[in-house]
Coordinates of C-alpha atoms in Angstrom, one line a residue:
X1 CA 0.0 0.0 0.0
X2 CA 2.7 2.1 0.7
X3 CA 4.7 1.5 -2.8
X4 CA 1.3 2.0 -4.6
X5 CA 0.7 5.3 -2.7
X6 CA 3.5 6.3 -3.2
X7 CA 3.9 5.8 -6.8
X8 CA 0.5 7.4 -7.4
X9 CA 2.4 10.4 -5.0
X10 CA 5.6 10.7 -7.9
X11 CA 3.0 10.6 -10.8
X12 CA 2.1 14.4 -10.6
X13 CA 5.5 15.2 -10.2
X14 CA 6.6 13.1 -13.1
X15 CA 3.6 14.7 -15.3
X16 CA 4.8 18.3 -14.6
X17 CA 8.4 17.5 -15.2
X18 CA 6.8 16.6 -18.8
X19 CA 4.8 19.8 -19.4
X20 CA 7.7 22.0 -18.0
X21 CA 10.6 19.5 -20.6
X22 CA 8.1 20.2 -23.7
X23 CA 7.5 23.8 -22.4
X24 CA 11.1 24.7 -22.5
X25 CA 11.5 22.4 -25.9
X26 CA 8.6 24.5 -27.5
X27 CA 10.6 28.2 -26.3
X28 CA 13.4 26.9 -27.6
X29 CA 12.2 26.0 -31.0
X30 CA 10.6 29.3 -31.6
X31 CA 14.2 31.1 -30.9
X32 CA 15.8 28.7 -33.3
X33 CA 12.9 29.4 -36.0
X34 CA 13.2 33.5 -35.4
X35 CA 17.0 33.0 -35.3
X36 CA 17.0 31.0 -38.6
X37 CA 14.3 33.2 -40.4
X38 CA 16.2 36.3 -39.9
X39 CA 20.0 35.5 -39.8
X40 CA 19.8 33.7 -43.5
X41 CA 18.2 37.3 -44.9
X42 CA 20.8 39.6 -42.5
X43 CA 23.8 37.8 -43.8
X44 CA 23.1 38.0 -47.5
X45 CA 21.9 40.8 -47.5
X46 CA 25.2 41.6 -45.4
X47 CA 28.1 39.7 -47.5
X48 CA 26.3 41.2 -50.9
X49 CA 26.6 44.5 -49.8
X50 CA 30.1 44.3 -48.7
X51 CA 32.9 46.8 -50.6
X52 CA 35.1 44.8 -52.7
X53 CA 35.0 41.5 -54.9
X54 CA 31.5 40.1 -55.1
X55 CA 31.0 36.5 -55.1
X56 CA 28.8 34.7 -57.3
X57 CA 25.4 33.3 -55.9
X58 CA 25.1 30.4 -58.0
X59 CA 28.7 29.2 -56.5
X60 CA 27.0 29.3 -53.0
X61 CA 23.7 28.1 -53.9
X62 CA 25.7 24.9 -55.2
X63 CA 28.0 24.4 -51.9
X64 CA 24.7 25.3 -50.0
X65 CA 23.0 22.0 -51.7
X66 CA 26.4 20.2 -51.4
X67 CA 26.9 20.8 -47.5
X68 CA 23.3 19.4 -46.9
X69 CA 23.5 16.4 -49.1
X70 CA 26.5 15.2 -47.3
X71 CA 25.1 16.6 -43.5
X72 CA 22.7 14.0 -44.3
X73 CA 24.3 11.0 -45.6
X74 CA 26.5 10.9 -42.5
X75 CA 22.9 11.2 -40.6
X76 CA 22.2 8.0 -42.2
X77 CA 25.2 6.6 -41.5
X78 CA 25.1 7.0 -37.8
X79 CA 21.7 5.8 -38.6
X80 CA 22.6 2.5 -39.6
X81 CA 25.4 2.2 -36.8
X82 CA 28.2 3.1 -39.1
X83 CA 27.9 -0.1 -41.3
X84 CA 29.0 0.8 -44.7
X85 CA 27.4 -2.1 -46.4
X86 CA 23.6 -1.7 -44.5
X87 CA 23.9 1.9 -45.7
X88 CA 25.0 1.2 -49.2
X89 CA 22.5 -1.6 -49.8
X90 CA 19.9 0.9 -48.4
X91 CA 20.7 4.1 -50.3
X92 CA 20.8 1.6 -53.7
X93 CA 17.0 0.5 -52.7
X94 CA 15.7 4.0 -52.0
X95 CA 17.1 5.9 -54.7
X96 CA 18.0 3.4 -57.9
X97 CA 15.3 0.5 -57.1
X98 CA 12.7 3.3 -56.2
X99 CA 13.7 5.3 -59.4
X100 CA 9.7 6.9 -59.5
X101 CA 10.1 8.2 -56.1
X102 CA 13.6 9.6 -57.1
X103 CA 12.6 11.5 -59.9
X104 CA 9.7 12.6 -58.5
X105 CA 11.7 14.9 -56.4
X106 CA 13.8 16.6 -59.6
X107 CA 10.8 18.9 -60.2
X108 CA 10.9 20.4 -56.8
X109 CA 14.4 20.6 -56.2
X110 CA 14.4 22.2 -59.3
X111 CA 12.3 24.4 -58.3
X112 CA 14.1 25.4 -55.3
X113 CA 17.4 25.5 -56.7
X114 CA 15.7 28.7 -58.5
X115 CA 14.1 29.9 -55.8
X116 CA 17.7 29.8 -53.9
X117 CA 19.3 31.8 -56.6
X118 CA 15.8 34.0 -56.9
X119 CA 16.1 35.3 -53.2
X120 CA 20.0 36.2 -53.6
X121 CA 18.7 38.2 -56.4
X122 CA 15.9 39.9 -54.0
X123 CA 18.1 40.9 -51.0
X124 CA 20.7 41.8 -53.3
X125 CA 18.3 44.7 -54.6
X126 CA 15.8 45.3 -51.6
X127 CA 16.5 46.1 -47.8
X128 CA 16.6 43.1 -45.8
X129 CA 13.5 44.7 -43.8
X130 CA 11.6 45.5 -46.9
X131 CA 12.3 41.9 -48.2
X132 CA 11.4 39.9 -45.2
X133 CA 8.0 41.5 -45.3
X134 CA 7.2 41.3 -48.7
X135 CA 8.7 37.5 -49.0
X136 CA 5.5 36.5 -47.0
X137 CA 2.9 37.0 -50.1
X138 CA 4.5 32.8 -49.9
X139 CA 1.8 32.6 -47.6
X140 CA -0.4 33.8 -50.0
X141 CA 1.0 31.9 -53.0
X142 CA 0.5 28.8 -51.4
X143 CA -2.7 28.8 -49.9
X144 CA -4.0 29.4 -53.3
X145 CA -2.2 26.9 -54.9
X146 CA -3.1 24.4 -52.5
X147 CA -6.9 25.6 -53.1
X148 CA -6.2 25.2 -56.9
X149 CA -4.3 21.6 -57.0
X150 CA -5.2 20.3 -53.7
X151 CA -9.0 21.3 -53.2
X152 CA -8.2 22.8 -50.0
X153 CA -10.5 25.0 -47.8
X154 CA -9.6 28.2 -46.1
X155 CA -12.2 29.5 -43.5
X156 CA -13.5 33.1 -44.0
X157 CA -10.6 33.8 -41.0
X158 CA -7.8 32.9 -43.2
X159 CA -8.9 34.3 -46.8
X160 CA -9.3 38.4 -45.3
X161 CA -6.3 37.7 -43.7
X162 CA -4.6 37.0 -46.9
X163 CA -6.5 40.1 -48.3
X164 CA -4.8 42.1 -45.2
X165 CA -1.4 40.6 -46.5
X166 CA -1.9 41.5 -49.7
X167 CA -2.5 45.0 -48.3
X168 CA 0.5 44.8 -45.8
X169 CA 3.3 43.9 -48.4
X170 CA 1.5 46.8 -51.3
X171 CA 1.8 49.2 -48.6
X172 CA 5.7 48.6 -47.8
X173 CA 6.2 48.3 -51.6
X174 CA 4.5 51.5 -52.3
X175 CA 7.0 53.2 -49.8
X176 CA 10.1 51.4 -51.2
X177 CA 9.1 52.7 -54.6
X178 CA 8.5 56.4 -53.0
X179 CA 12.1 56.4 -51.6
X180 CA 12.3 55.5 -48.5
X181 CA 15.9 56.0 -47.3
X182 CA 18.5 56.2 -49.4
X183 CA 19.8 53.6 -52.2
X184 CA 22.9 52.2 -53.1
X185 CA 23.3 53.2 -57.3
X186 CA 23.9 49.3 -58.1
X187 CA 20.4 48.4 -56.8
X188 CA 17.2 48.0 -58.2
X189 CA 14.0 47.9 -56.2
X190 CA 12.3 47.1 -59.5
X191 CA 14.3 44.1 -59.9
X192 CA 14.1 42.7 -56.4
X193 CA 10.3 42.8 -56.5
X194 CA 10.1 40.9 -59.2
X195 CA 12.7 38.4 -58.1
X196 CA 10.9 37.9 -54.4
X197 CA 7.3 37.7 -56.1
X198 CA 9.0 34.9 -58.2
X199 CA 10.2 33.2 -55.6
X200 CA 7.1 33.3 -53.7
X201 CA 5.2 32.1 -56.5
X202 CA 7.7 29.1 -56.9
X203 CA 8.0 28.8 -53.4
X204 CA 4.2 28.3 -53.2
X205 CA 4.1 25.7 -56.6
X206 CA 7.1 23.6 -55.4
X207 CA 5.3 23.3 -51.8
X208 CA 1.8 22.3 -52.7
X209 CA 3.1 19.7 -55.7
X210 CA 5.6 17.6 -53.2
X211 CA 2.9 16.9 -51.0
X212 CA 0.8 15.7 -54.0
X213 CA 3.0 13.9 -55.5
X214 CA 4.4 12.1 -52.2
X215 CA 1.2 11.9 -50.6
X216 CA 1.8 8.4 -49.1
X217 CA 5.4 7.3 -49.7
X218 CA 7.6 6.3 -47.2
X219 CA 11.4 7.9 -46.4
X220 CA 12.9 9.4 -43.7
X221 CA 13.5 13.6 -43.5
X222 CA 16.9 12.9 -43.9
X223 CA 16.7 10.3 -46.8
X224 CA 14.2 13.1 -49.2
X225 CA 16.5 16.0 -48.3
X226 CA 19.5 13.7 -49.6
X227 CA 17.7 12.8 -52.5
X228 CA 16.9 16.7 -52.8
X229 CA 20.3 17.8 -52.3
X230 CA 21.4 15.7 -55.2
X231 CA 19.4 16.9 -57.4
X232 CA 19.3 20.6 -56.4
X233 CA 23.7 20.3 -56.7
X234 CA 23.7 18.7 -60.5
X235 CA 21.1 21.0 -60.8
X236 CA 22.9 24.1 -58.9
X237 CA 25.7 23.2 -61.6
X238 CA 23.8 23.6 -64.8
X239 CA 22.5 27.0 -63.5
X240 CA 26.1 28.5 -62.5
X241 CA 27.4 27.2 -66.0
X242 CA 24.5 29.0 -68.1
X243 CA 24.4 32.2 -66.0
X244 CA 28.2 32.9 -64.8
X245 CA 30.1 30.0 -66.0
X246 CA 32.5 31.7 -68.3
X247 CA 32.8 34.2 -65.2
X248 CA 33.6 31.3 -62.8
X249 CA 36.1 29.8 -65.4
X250 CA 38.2 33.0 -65.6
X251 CA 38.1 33.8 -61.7
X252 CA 37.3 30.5 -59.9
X253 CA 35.0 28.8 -58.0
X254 CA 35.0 30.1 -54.6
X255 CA 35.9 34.5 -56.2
X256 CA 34.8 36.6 -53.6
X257 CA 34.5 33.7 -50.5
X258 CA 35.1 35.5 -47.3
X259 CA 33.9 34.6 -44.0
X260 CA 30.8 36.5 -43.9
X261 CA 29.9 34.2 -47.3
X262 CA 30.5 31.1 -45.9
X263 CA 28.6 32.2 -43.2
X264 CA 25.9 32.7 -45.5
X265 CA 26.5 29.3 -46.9
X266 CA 26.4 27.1 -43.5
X267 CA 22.9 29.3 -42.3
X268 CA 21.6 27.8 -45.7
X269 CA 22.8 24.1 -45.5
X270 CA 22.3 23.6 -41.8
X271 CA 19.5 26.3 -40.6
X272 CA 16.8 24.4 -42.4
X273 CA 17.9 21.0 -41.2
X274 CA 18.1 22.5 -37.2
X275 CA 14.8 24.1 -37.8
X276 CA 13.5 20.8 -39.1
X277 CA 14.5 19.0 -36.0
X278 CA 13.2 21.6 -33.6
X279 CA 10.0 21.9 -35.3
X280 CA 8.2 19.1 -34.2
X281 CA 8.0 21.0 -31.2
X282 CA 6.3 23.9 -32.4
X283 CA 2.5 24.1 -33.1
X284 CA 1.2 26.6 -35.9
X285 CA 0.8 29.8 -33.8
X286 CA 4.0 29.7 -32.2
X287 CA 5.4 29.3 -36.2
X288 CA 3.5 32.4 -36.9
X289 CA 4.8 34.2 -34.3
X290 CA 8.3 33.6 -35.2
X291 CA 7.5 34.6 -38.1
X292 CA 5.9 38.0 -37.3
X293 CA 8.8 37.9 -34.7
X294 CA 11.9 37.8 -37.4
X295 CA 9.7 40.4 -39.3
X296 CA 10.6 42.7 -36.1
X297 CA 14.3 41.3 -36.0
X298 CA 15.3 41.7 -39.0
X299 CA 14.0 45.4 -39.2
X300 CA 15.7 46.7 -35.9
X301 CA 18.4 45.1 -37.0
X302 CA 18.6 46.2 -40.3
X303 CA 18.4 50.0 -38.9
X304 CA 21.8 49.2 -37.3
X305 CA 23.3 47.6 -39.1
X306 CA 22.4 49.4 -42.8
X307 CA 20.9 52.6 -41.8
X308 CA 17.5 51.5 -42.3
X309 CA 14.7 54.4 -42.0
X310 CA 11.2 53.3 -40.8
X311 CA 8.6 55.5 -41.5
X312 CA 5.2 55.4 -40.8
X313 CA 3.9 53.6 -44.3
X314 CA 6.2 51.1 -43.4
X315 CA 5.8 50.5 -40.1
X316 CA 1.7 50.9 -41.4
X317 CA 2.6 48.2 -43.9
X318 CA 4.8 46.1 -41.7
X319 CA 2.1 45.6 -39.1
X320 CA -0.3 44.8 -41.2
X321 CA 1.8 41.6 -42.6
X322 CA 2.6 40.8 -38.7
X323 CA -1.3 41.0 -38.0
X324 CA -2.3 38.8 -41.1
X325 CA 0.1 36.1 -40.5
X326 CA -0.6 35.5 -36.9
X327 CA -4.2 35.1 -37.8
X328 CA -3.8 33.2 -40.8
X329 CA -2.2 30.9 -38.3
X330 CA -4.7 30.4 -36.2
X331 CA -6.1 26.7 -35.7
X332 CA -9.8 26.7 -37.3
X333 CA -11.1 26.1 -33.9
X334 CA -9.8 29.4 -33.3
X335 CA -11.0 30.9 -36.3
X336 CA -14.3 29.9 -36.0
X337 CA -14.8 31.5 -32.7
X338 CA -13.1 34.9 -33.8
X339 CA -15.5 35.0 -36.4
X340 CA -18.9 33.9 -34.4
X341 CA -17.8 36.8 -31.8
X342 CA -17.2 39.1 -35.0
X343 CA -21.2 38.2 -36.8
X344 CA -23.9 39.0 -36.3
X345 CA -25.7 36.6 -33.8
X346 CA -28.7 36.4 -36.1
X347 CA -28.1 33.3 -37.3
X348 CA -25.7 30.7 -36.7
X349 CA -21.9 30.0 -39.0
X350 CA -22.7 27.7 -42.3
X351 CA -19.3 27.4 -43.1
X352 CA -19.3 23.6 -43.5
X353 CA -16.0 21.4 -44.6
X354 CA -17.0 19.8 -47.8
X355 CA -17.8 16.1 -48.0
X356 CA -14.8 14.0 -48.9
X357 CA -12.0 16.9 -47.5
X358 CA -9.8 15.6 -45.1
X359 CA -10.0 17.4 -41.5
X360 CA -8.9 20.6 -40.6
X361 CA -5.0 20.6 -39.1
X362 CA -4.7 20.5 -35.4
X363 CA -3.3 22.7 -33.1
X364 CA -0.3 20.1 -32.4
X365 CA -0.1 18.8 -35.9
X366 CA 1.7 20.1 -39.0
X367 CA 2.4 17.4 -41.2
X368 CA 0.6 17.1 -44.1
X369 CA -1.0 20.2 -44.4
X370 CA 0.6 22.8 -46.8
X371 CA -2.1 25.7 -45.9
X372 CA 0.6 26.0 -43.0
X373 CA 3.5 25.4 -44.3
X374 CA 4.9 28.9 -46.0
X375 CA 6.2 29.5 -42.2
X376 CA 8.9 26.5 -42.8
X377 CA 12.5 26.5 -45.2
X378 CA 12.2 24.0 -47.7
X379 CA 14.2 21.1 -46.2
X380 CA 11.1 20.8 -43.3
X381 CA 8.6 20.4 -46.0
X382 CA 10.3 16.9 -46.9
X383 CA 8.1 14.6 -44.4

C-alpha cells in the first residue's frame, strides 16, 4: 500500500516534469525558427553589400546544396550504426530500385534551386527589412495553390487575412518605390520585387506539388533531403554554368568567398535542417509568431546595421503583414470563434467542410498540411 501510494504520490511530479521539458522544448524551437528566419536574410543581404569582390550566388547556392546532401548522408550513416554495407544496400533500394520516387523529387528541387538563386537576387536589390515582409505573399501563393491543386478549404478567418497581407506587403512596396531612405546606385527595387514575387510564386508551386505527388510514400526527412540535395547540386551546376560560367572559369569557384559568405553558406545548408529537428515542437501559432517575430528582427536590426529608415507607411505596412500572418495561423477552432464573436448573432456560421475533405489541421499537428506550411525553409517540408 505504501509503494502504490506512493507511486501514485511521484505521478504528478513526473507529469509536470513533462509539461515544463516540452514547455522549455517548444521556447526553444521558436528562438531557433526566429534565429534561422532572420540571420539567412541579414547575412546576404550583409556579405552582398560588402565593398570589394562580389562573389557569385550560384557558386553558394551549389555548396549550399552540397553541404546538406553530405550533413545528411552521415545522418544515415550514424543511422545505420556506421555499417557501410547496410547503408549502401539501403541508399541503392531507396534511390535506384525506387527510381519513380527519385525523380519525383527533380521537379521540386528544381524548383528550389531557382528559388535559392531568386532570393539572392531579391536581397541583393531590396532592404533586408523590406524583403522579409514582402517574402510572405509565400503565404499567399501557397494557400491558393493548394486551393487550386489540392481542393483545399480556407475559412472566412484565413482568406481576409490573406486580403490584409496582400495589403501589408502593397503598402511597404509603395514606400520602397516612394524612396524610403537612401539607395545604393547598383540596386534596383524594381528588380528585387520581381525576383521575391517569383520566388514566392515558386516557393508556393514547389510546396503544394511535393505533398501531391508524395502523398503516401515512405522515407525518412533525412533520406528526401539527400535525395533533394542531389538533385538541387547537379542541378545548382547547370545553373552557375548557363548564367556565370564563363565568369567562374576566368576567376574560380569560390571568387569573392570570405567569411561573412561562408557564413551565409552554413545558415543555408544547416539552418533548415536545425529548424527541421526543432520543429516538431512547435504548433502553428508559435510558427506564426516567429514569423511575425523575425519580421521585427530583421527590421531593428537592419536599422543598425544598414541605416535603415522606418517610417510610418512602413511601419503601417509592416504591421499589417505581422497582424495577417498571426491570424492566418490560427487553428480553425480558433478561427471559427473569432468569427462567431465578430457576426452578427442572427443566425448561426454555415461554413461547412465539404464532404470527402480531409479534416482541418490541429493545433499540435503540421504534417501534411501545406495551408501552414509557407512558415517553414524547404528542407522541413520533406516529411
Amino acid at each position: 500500500m505504501a509503494e502504490k501510494g506512493h507511486s501514485e504520490g511521484a505521478r504528478p511530479f513526473f507529469i509536470a516534469r513533462r509539461i515544463d521539458s516540452h514547455r522549455r522544448l517548444k521556447y526553444i524551437s521558436l528562438a531557433v525558427l526566429v534565429v534561422q528566419n532572420a540571420s539567412l536574410i541579414l547575412s546576404i543581404r550583409y556579405a552582398r553589400t560588402l565593398p570589394g569582390d562580389r562573389f557569385f550566388a550560384t557558386t553558394a547556392v551549389v555548396m549550399a546544396e552540397v553541404l546538406k546532401g553530405l550533413t545528411c548522408l552521415l545522418l544515415l550513416f550514424a543511422q545505420k550504426r556506421g555499417n557501410v554495407k547496410h547503408l549502401v544496400l539501403f541508399l541503392h533500394e531507396a534511390v535506384l530500385v525506387q527510381y519513380m520516387d527519385t525523380l519525383k523529387l527533380a521537379v521540386p528541387s528544381l524548383i528550389y534551386t531557382l528559388q535559392n538563386n531568386l532570393q539572392y537576387v531579391a536581397i541583393s536589390n531590396l532592404p533586408a527589412a523590406t524583403f522579409q515582409v514582402t517574402y510572405q505573399l509565400k503565404i499567399l501563393t501557397t494557400a491558393l495553390f493548394s486551393v487550386l491543386m489540392l481542393n483545399r478549404s480556407l475559412s472566412r478567418l484565413q482568406w481576409a487575412s490573406l486580403l490584409l497581407l496582400f495589403t501589408g506587403v502593397a503598402i511597404v512596396q509603395a514606400q520602397q518605390a516612394g524612396g524610403g531612405g537612401p539607395r545604393p546606385l547598383d540596386q534596383n527595387p524594381g528588380v528585387g520585387l520581381a525576383a521575391v514575387v517569383a520566388s514566392c510564386l515558386s516557393s508556393g508551386f514547389a510546396g503544394v506539388y511535393f505533398e501531391k505527388i508524395l502523398k503516401g510514400s515512405s522515407g525518412s526527412v533525412w533520406l528526401r533531403n539527400l535525395q533533394l540535395g542531389l538533385f538541387g547540386t547537379a542541378l545548382g551546376l547547370v545553373g552557375l554554368w548557363w548564367a556565370e560560367g564563363t565568369a567562374v572559369a576566368h576567376r574560380g569557384f569560390f571568387f569573392g568567398y570570405t567569411p561573412a559568405v561562408w557564413g551565409v553558406v552554413l545558415n543555408q545548408a544547416f539552418g533548415g535542417l536545425l529548424v527541421a529537428v526543432v520543429v516538431k515542437y512547435a504548433d502553428n501559432i508559435l510558427k506564426g509568431f516567429a514569423t511575425s517575430l523575425s519580421i521585427v528582427l530583421s527590421t531593428v536590426a537592419s536599422i543598425r546595421l544598414f541605416g535603415f529608415h522606418v517610417d510610418p507607411l512602413f511601419a503601417l505596412g509592416a504591421g499589417l503583414v505581422i497582424g495577417a500572418v498571426y491570424l492566418y495561423s490560427l487553428p480553425r477552432g480558433a478561427a471559427k470563434a473569432i468569427a462567431s464573436a465578430s457576426a452578427p448573432t442572427s443566425g448561426p456560421c454555415t461554413h461547412q467542410q465539404p464532404p470527402g475533405q480531409p479534416p482541418p489541421p490541429q493545433l499540435s499537428s503540421h504534417h501534411g498540411d501545406l495551408s501552414t506550411e509557407p512558415f517553414l525553409p524547404k528542407s522541413v517540408l520533406v516529411k
